[in-house]
Coordinates of C-alpha atoms in Angstrom, one line a residue:
X278 CA 14.8 37.2 100.6
X279 CA 17.4 34.5 100.6
X280 CA 20.1 36.0 98.3
X281 CA 22.2 32.8 98.6
X282 CA 19.9 31.0 96.3
X283 CA 19.2 33.9 93.9
X284 CA 21.9 33.0 91.4
X285 CA 20.6 29.4 91.2
X286 CA 16.9 30.2 90.6
X287 CA 17.3 33.5 88.7
X288 CA 15.7 35.4 91.5
X289 CA 14.2 38.8 91.1
X290 CA 15.1 40.4 87.8
X291 CA 14.9 44.1 88.5
X292 CA 12.4 46.0 86.3
X293 CA 13.0 49.4 87.8
X294 CA 12.4 52.3 85.3
X295 CA 14.8 55.2 85.7
X296 CA 13.3 58.3 87.1
X297 CA 12.9 61.4 85.1
X298 CA 15.9 63.1 86.7
X299 CA 18.1 60.3 85.2
X300 CA 16.8 60.5 81.7
X301 CA 19.6 62.8 80.5
X302 CA 22.2 60.3 81.8
X303 CA 24.6 59.5 80.5
X304 CA 25.6 62.6 78.5
X305 CA 29.2 61.3 78.1
X306 CA 31.1 58.1 78.3
X307 CA 31.0 56.0 81.5
X308 CA 34.2 54.3 82.8
X309 CA 34.1 51.0 84.7
X310 CA 37.3 50.6 86.6
X311 CA 38.4 46.9 86.6
X312 CA 40.9 46.2 89.5
X313 CA 42.0 42.9 87.9
X314 CA 44.1 42.0 84.9
X315 CA 42.5 41.9 81.5
X316 CA 41.5 38.4 80.4
X317 CA 40.8 37.1 83.9
X318 CA 37.4 35.6 84.8
X319 CA 36.1 38.7 86.5
X320 CA 37.3 40.9 83.6
X321 CA 35.8 38.7 80.9
X322 CA 32.5 38.2 82.7
X323 CA 32.1 41.9 83.4
X324 CA 33.0 42.9 79.8
X325 CA 30.5 40.4 78.4
X326 CA 27.7 42.0 80.4
X327 CA 28.8 45.6 79.7
X328 CA 29.0 45.0 76.0
X329 CA 25.3 44.0 76.1
X330 CA 24.5 47.0 78.4
X331 CA 26.3 49.2 75.9
X332 CA 23.6 48.4 73.3
X333 CA 21.1 50.3 75.5
X334 CA 23.3 53.2 76.4
X335 CA 23.6 56.3 74.2
X336 CA 27.2 56.9 75.3
X337 CA 30.3 54.5 75.3
X338 CA 31.1 52.3 78.3
X339 CA 34.9 52.1 78.8
X340 CA 36.6 49.4 80.9
X341 CA 39.8 50.6 82.5
X342 CA 41.9 47.8 83.9
X343 CA 43.8 49.0 87.0
X344 CA 45.2 45.8 88.5
X345 CA 47.5 45.7 91.5
X346 CA 47.7 45.1 95.2
X347 CA 45.0 42.4 95.1
X348 CA 42.4 44.8 93.8
X349 CA 43.2 47.7 96.1
X350 CA 44.7 50.0 93.4
X351 CA 41.7 50.1 91.2
X352 CA 39.3 50.2 94.1
X353 CA 41.1 53.3 95.5
X354 CA 40.9 54.9 92.0
X355 CA 37.1 54.4 92.0
X356 CA 36.8 55.7 95.5
X357 CA 38.3 59.0 94.5
X358 CA 35.8 59.4 91.6
X359 CA 32.8 61.7 91.8
X360 CA 29.5 60.2 92.9
X361 CA 27.9 61.1 89.5
X362 CA 27.6 57.7 87.9
X363 CA 30.3 58.3 85.4
X364 CA 32.8 56.1 87.2
X365 CA 31.8 52.6 88.4
X366 CA 33.8 49.7 89.8
X367 CA 33.8 46.1 88.7
X368 CA 34.4 44.2 92.0
X369 CA 34.3 40.9 93.8
X370 CA 34.2 39.4 97.3
X371 CA 37.4 41.3 98.3
X372 CA 35.3 44.5 98.6
X373 CA 33.8 43.0 101.8
X374 CA 36.8 41.0 103.2
X375 CA 39.8 43.2 102.5
X376 CA 38.8 45.9 105.0
X377 CA 38.6 43.1 107.6
X378 CA 42.0 41.7 106.7
X379 CA 44.1 44.9 106.3
X380 CA 44.7 47.6 108.8
X381 CA 44.9 50.3 106.1
X382 CA 43.2 49.1 102.9
X383 CA 42.5 52.6 101.7
X384 CA 38.8 52.1 101.3
X385 CA 35.7 50.8 103.2
X386 CA 32.7 49.0 102.0
X387 CA 30.7 52.1 103.0
X388 CA 32.6 54.1 100.3
X389 CA 30.5 52.4 97.6
X390 CA 26.8 51.8 96.9
X391 CA 25.7 48.5 95.4
X392 CA 24.5 48.6 91.8
X393 CA 24.1 45.0 90.5
X394 CA 25.5 41.5 90.8
X395 CA 26.8 39.9 87.6
X396 CA 27.4 36.4 88.7
X397 CA 29.8 34.0 90.4
X398 CA 32.5 31.6 89.5
X399 CA 32.3 28.6 91.7
X400 CA 35.7 27.0 92.5
X401 CA 36.3 23.3 91.8
X402 CA 37.7 21.2 94.6
X403 CA 40.7 19.3 93.2
X404 CA 43.2 17.0 94.8
X405 CA 46.5 15.4 93.8
X406 CA 46.1 12.1 91.9
X407 CA 48.7 10.7 94.3
X408 CA 46.0 10.5 97.0
X409 CA 43.9 7.3 97.4
X410 CA 40.6 9.2 97.1
X411 CA 38.0 9.6 94.4
X412 CA 35.1 11.3 96.2
X413 CA 34.7 14.3 98.5
X414 CA 33.6 12.1 101.4
X415 CA 36.7 9.9 101.0
X416 CA 39.0 13.0 101.0
X417 CA 37.4 14.5 104.1
X418 CA 37.8 11.2 106.0
X419 CA 41.3 10.8 104.7
X420 CA 42.3 14.3 105.7
X421 CA 40.6 14.1 109.1
X422 CA 42.7 11.1 109.9
X423 CA 45.9 13.1 109.1
X424 CA 45.5 16.5 110.8
X425 CA 48.1 18.9 109.6
X426 CA 49.8 16.4 107.3
X427 CA 48.2 17.6 104.0
X428 CA 49.1 20.8 102.1
X429 CA 46.4 23.1 100.7
X430 CA 47.2 25.7 98.1
X431 CA 46.0 29.2 98.7
X432 CA 46.1 32.3 96.6
X433 CA 46.2 35.9 97.7
X434 CA 45.0 36.7 101.2
X435 CA 41.3 37.5 101.1
X436 CA 40.9 36.1 97.6
X437 CA 38.3 33.5 96.8
X438 CA 40.7 30.6 97.0
X439 CA 42.0 31.7 100.4
X440 CA 38.4 32.3 101.7
X441 CA 37.1 29.1 100.2
X442 CA 39.9 27.0 101.7
X443 CA 39.4 28.5 105.2
X444 CA 35.7 27.9 104.9
X445 CA 36.2 24.3 103.8
X446 CA 38.5 23.6 106.8
X447 CA 36.1 25.3 109.2
X448 CA 33.0 23.5 108.0
X449 CA 34.5 20.1 107.6
X450 CA 36.9 20.0 110.6
X451 CA 39.8 19.2 108.3
X452 CA 43.2 20.6 109.3
X453 CA 45.7 21.3 106.5
X454 CA 48.9 23.3 106.1
X455 CA 48.2 26.3 103.8
X456 CA 50.8 27.0 101.2
X457 CA 50.6 30.4 99.4
X458 CA 50.8 30.5 95.6
X459 CA 50.6 33.4 93.2
X460 CA 47.5 31.9 91.5
X461 CA 45.7 28.7 90.7
X462 CA 47.7 27.8 87.5
X463 CA 50.9 27.8 89.6
X464 CA 49.4 25.1 91.9
X465 CA 49.0 22.5 89.1
X466 CA 52.6 21.1 88.9
X467 CA 52.6 20.8 92.7
X468 CA 49.3 18.9 92.6
X469 CA 50.5 16.6 89.9
X470 CA 53.7 15.6 91.7
X471 CA 52.0 15.3 95.1
X472 CA 53.7 18.2 96.9
X473 CA 50.3 19.8 97.1
X474 CA 47.3 17.7 98.1
X475 CA 44.3 20.1 97.9
X476 CA 43.3 23.2 96.0
X477 CA 40.4 25.2 94.9
X478 CA 40.4 26.4 91.3
X479 CA 38.1 28.4 89.0
X480 CA 36.4 26.0 86.6
X481 CA 38.1 27.5 83.6
X482 CA 41.5 26.8 85.1
X483 CA 40.6 23.3 86.4
X484 CA 38.8 22.0 83.3
X485 CA 41.8 21.2 81.1
X486 CA 43.8 19.4 83.8
X487 CA 40.8 17.6 85.1
X488 CA 39.8 16.3 81.7
X489 CA 43.4 15.2 81.0
X490 CA 43.4 13.2 84.3
X491 CA 46.3 15.2 85.7
X492 CA 44.3 16.1 88.8
X493 CA 41.2 14.7 90.5
X494 CA 38.1 16.8 90.7
X495 CA 35.9 16.0 93.7
X496 CA 33.1 18.6 93.5
X497 CA 32.1 22.0 92.2
X498 CA 31.7 24.5 95.1
X499 CA 28.1 25.3 94.2
X500 CA 24.7 23.6 94.5
X501 CA 24.7 23.0 90.7
X502 CA 27.2 21.6 88.2
X503 CA 29.0 23.8 85.7
X504 CA 29.0 23.3 81.9
X505 CA 32.8 23.2 81.7
X506 CA 32.9 20.1 83.9
X507 CA 29.5 18.4 83.4
X508 CA 30.7 15.1 85.0
X509 CA 31.9 16.7 88.2
X510 CA 29.2 16.6 90.9
X511 CA 28.1 19.7 92.7
X512 CA 29.1 20.1 96.4
X513 CA 25.5 19.1 97.4
X514 CA 25.5 16.0 95.1
X515 CA 28.9 15.1 96.7
X516 CA 27.2 15.0 100.1
X517 CA 28.1 18.3 101.7
X518 CA 26.2 21.5 102.3
X519 CA 26.4 24.3 99.8
X520 CA 28.1 26.5 102.4
X521 CA 31.1 24.1 102.6
X522 CA 33.0 26.2 100.2
X523 CA 32.6 30.0 99.7
X524 CA 30.9 31.0 96.5
X525 CA 32.9 33.9 94.8
X526 CA 30.7 36.7 93.3
X527 CA 31.3 39.5 90.9
X528 CA 29.4 42.8 90.8
X529 CA 29.3 46.4 89.8
X530 CA 29.2 49.2 92.5
X531 CA 29.3 53.0 92.4
X532 CA 30.6 55.7 94.6
X533 CA 28.5 56.2 97.7
X534 CA 26.1 59.0 97.1
X535 CA 25.5 58.2 93.4
X536 CA 21.9 59.3 92.6
X537 CA 19.4 56.4 93.1
X538 CA 17.8 56.8 89.6
X539 CA 21.2 56.2 88.0
X540 CA 21.8 53.2 90.2
X541 CA 18.3 51.9 89.3
X542 CA 19.0 52.3 85.6
X543 CA 22.2 50.4 85.8
X544 CA 20.6 47.6 87.8
X545 CA 17.8 47.3 85.3
X546 CA 20.1 47.3 82.3
X547 CA 22.6 44.8 83.8
X548 CA 19.8 42.4 84.8
X549 CA 18.4 42.7 81.2
X550 CA 21.8 41.9 79.8
X551 CA 21.8 38.8 82.0
X552 CA 18.8 37.5 80.1
X553 CA 20.6 37.8 76.8
X554 CA 21.3 34.3 75.3
X555 CA 24.6 35.7 73.9
X556 CA 25.7 36.8 77.4
X557 CA 24.5 33.6 79.0
X558 CA 26.5 31.5 76.5
X559 CA 29.7 33.6 77.1
X560 CA 29.3 33.3 80.9
X561 CA 28.8 29.5 80.7
X562 CA 31.9 29.2 78.6
X563 CA 34.0 30.6 81.4
X564 CA 32.3 28.8 84.2
X565 CA 30.4 31.7 85.6
X566 CA 26.8 31.3 87.0
X567 CA 24.8 34.5 86.2
X568 CA 23.1 36.2 89.2
X569 CA 20.2 38.6 88.9
X570 CA 19.5 40.7 91.9
X571 CA 17.7 43.9 92.8
X572 CA 19.6 46.8 94.4
X573 CA 17.9 46.0 97.7
X574 CA 18.8 42.3 97.3
X575 CA 22.4 43.2 96.7
X576 CA 22.4 45.4 99.8
X577 CA 21.1 42.5 101.9
X578 CA 23.7 40.2 100.4
X579 CA 26.6 42.6 101.4
X580 CA 25.2 42.8 105.0
X581 CA 25.1 39.0 105.1
X582 CA 28.6 38.7 103.7
X583 CA 30.0 41.1 106.3
X584 CA 28.4 39.1 109.1
X585 CA 29.6 35.8 107.7
X586 CA 33.2 36.7 107.2
X587 CA 33.5 38.6 110.5
X588 CA 32.3 35.4 112.2
X589 CA 34.7 33.1 110.3
X590 CA 37.7 35.3 110.8
X591 CA 36.9 35.6 114.5
X592 CA 36.5 31.8 115.0
X593 CA 39.6 31.0 113.0
X594 CA 41.6 33.8 114.6
X595 CA 42.3 35.5 111.3
X596 CA 43.4 39.0 112.1
X597 CA 44.1 42.1 110.1
X598 CA 47.7 42.7 108.8

């Protein structure tokens, strides 16, 4: 199965029925640890899905935000939980990449078992309006002719913006100086005044400044356009392969050893929630592309992700800190 296209074509909605041993579950509330701030894209997308799942659960689902240390704090909290299905983790790409980028992250991917993918929020490729480019092809040609002379904004190490920028430079042959920023909103003034030339931004952050003309959007980092920026071409429409920019994903995982019937129930309920028109509308409103995947498909995706990032980090000499 090609998981890379599953979010695009609505691949493999799981229809697994929970086994008899899981029928008494849950007998009390379930906590989903969210290692990011409330109101962020991952938090909002996850809550939208969990609210719908909650209509099928006989007990409350509680979201506990534990932001800090680029996702590590909340992840370590979830790692210490019992493998009984009563503590889950809302997570993202960092679950794969952080153990590769930190010498002591406090967790390993093997500490968790995949439950279900929620979706992904493709980043938008934006550039400073001071550059004489209007298309992605023009920017790539412009940047290749000026190796090391342009500045690219990056967020936290191992975050989607950092990973996407490294992927973009690796696949296009563009060489830029990377400049760390706290987050995408902080990059906007530097893009406007020309101190920063290139950045990747979540669609929800990019949309207002793109529509106002303050920055130039070249492409959405996905094979399809997003509703928030319907006039911005997809990366494929802009003339580059879909793999040119990393596609960030959001998901739910459980502690390793969680009973398979409980995992199957959550997978089925989350995939059912992703069919809800209400949920789909909320995800569209924040620029998230819903992704339906079986547990086995999610497992395959994680293996592919591990191999992909290990190869990129090796080829770009990105070492653990």
